[in-house]
XYZ file of C-alpha atoms in Angstrom:
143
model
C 0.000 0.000 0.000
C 3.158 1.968 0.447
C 3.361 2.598 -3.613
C -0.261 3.710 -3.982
C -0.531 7.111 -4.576
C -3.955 7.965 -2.884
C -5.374 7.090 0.478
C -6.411 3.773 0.791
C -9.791 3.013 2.512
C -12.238 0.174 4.027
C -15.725 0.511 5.136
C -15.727 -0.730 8.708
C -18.590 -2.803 7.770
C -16.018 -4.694 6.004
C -12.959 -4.463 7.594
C -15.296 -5.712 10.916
C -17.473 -8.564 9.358
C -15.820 -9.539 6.308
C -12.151 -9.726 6.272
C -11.824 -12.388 8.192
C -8.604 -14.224 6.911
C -6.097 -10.986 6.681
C -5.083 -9.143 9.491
C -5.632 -5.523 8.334
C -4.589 -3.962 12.324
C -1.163 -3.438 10.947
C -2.001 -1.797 7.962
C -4.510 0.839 9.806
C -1.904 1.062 12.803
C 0.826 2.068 10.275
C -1.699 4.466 8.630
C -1.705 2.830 5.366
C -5.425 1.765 5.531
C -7.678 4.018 7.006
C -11.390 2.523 8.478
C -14.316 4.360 7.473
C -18.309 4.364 8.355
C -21.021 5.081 5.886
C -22.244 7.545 9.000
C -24.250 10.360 6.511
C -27.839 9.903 6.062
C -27.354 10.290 2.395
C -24.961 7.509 2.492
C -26.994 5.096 4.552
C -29.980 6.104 1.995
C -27.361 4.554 -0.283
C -26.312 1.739 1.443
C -30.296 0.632 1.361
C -30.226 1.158 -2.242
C -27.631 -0.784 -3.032
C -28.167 -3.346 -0.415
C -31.232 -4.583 -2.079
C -28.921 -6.209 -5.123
C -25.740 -6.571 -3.638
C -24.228 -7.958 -0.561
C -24.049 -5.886 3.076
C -20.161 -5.483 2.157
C -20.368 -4.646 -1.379
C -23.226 -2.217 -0.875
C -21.500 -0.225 2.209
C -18.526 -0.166 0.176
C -20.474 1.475 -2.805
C -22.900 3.531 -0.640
C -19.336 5.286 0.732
C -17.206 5.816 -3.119
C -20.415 7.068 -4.199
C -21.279 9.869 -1.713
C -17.378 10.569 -1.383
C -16.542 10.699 -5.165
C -13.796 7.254 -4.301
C -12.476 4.844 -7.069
C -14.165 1.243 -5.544
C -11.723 -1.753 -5.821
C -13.759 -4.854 -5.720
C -13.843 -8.221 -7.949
C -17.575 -9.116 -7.095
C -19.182 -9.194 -10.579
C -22.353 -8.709 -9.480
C -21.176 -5.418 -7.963
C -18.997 -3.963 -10.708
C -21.993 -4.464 -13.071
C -24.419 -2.582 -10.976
C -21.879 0.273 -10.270
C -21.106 0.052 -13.631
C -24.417 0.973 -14.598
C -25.566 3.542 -11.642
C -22.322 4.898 -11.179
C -20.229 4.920 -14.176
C -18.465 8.346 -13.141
C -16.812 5.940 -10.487
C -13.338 3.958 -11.157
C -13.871 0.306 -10.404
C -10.095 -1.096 -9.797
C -9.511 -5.028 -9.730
C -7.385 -6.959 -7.629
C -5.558 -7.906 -9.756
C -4.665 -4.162 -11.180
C -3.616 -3.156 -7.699
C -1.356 -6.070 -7.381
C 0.197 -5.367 -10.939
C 0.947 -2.165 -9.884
C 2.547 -2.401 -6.940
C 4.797 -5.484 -8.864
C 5.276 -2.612 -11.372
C 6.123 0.708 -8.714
C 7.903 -1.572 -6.872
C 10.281 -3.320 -9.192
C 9.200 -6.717 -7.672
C 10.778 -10.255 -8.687
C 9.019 -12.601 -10.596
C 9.068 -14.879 -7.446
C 7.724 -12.170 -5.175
C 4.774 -11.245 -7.895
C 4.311 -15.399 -7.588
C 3.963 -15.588 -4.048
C 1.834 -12.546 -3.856
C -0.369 -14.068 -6.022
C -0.225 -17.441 -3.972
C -0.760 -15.755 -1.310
C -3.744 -14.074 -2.727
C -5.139 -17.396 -4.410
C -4.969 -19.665 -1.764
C -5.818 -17.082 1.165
C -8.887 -14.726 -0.474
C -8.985 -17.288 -1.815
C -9.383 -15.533 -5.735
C -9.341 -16.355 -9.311
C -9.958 -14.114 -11.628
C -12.186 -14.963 -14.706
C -10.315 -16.209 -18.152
C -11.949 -13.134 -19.829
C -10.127 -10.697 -17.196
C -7.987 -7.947 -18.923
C -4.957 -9.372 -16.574
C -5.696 -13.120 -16.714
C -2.759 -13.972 -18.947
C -0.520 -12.063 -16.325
C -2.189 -13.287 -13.561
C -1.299 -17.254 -15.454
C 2.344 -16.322 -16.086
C 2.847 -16.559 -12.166
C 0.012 -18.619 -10.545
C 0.174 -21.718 -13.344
């Protein structure tokens, strides 16, 4: 997260309920991730919109990028079609975009990029869809 260029941000919805396998305490200790409630009315009139298609995550997550003007990063399909469609003024970022760029700001090897993604495969656990823009990347290091 130290490469990223703009604040980086999780709705305590999520960061409480749903991200259960990572521990994400360092990251807001060392100020690199930053905890935030959808606590405006607008934004909980949002949340309720949302929530009735999407998932209590995805939809807090939305309900705060769109009343704050954020890029989302999220893989749920479900959820980048909807914002797609509601909210196409918002940037949706993949996973696997972030992690290219950090491999990419960073200078990584090819055998950190491949344990990242490991790590990311095996823990999230994700796998990105064969008609993903980075799939053949993604392949070149998670066989």
């Amino acid at each position: 997260m130290r490469c990223l260029t703009k604040p980086v941000m999780v709705a305590d919805y999520v960061y409480d309920s749903e991200v259960l396998r990572f521990d994400l305490k360092s990251l807001v200790d060392a100020g690199l991730l930053t905890k935030v409630a959808a606590d405006k009315e607008e934004e909980q009139n949002i949340v309720v919109n949302f929530a009735v298609s999407l998932d209590d995550g995805e939809a807090v997550t939305g309900a705060i990028a769109v009343y704050r003007n954020w890029a989302i990063a999220t893989d749920d399909k479900k959820a980048l079609s909807l914002f797609g469609r509601v909210v196409p003024h918002i940037e949706l970022i993949s996973t696997l975009s972030v992690v290219k760029y950090w491999a990419e700001m960073t200078g990584a090897s090819d055998d950190e990029i491949g344990r990242a993604l490991e790590d990311l495969h095996s823990g999230a656990p994700y796998e990105p869809k064969a008609s993903h823009p980075l799939y053949t990347w993604w392949r070149k290091y998670v066989p």
